[in-house]
Coordinates of C-alpha atoms in Angstrom, one line a residue:
M1 CA -15.7 -11.6 10.4
T2 CA -12.3 -13.3 10.5
E3 CA -12.2 -14.1 6.8
A4 CA -8.7 -13.5 5.3
V5 CA -8.3 -10.8 2.8
R6 CA -5.6 -10.9 0.1
Y7 CA -4.0 -7.9 -1.4
R8 CA -2.0 -7.0 -4.5
C9 CA 0.1 -4.0 -5.2
Y10 CA -0.5 -3.0 -8.8
A11 CA 2.5 -0.8 -8.8
C12 CA 5.1 -3.6 -8.4
G13 CA 3.1 -6.8 -8.5
N14 CA 3.6 -7.9 -4.9
K15 CA 1.0 -10.4 -3.6
T16 CA 2.8 -11.6 -0.5
R17 CA 4.1 -8.9 1.8
F18 CA 2.1 -6.0 3.3
D19 CA 1.9 -3.9 6.5
V20 CA -1.7 -3.9 7.6
V21 CA -2.9 -1.4 10.2
D22 CA -6.3 -2.2 11.6
T23 CA -8.6 -1.4 14.5
V24 CA -10.3 -4.4 16.1
T25 CA -13.2 -4.8 18.5
R26 CA -13.2 -8.3 20.0
R27 CA -14.8 -10.4 22.7
R28 CA -12.6 -13.1 24.3
F29 CA -12.6 -15.5 27.1
Q30 CA -9.5 -15.1 29.2
H31 CA -8.4 -17.8 31.6
Y32 CA -6.0 -17.4 34.4
D33 CA -4.9 -20.7 36.1
L34 CA -4.1 -20.9 39.8
G35 CA -0.4 -20.3 39.0
G36 CA -1.3 -16.9 37.4
D37 CA -0.6 -18.0 33.8
F38 CA -2.8 -16.3 31.2
K39 CA -4.4 -17.9 28.2
V40 CA -7.1 -16.8 25.7
E41 CA -9.4 -19.8 25.1
D42 CA -12.0 -18.3 22.8
E43 CA -12.0 -15.1 20.8
E44 CA -14.6 -13.6 18.5
I45 CA -13.9 -10.6 16.2
L46 CA -16.9 -8.3 16.4
E47 CA -15.7 -5.5 14.2
R48 CA -12.6 -4.9 12.1
E49 CA -11.6 -1.7 10.2
I50 CA -8.6 -1.7 7.9
V51 CA -6.9 1.7 8.4
K52 CA -4.0 1.4 6.0
V53 CA -2.3 -1.3 3.8
V54 CA 1.3 -0.6 2.6
C55 CA 3.3 -2.7 0.2
R56 CA 6.5 -4.0 1.8
W57 CA 8.3 -4.1 -1.6
C58 CA 7.7 -0.6 -3.0
D59 CA 6.3 1.2 0.1
R60 CA 3.1 2.4 -1.6
A61 CA -0.3 2.6 0.0
D62 CA -2.1 4.2 -3.0
A63 CA -1.6 1.1 -5.3
I64 CA -3.2 -1.6 -3.1
E65 CA -6.2 -3.6 -4.2
E66 CA -8.1 -6.5 -2.5
I67 CA -8.1 -9.6 -4.6
T68 CA -10.4 -12.6 -4.6
D69 CA -9.4 -16.0 -5.9

């Protein structure tokens, strides 16, 4: 479920800069050492929902499409 998704704004042609708002449910192994330092050693994304994608160049959310290579 961690497969990268690419986007394109068909209004301005942008393929590189987007604001992506998502909701994620994850399971992760958190490790605290004896000094109290925290580290995530393993993480699995169980569910991910894309809420909104906005183009950074033209600020449009209604012109975004997913692309596959």
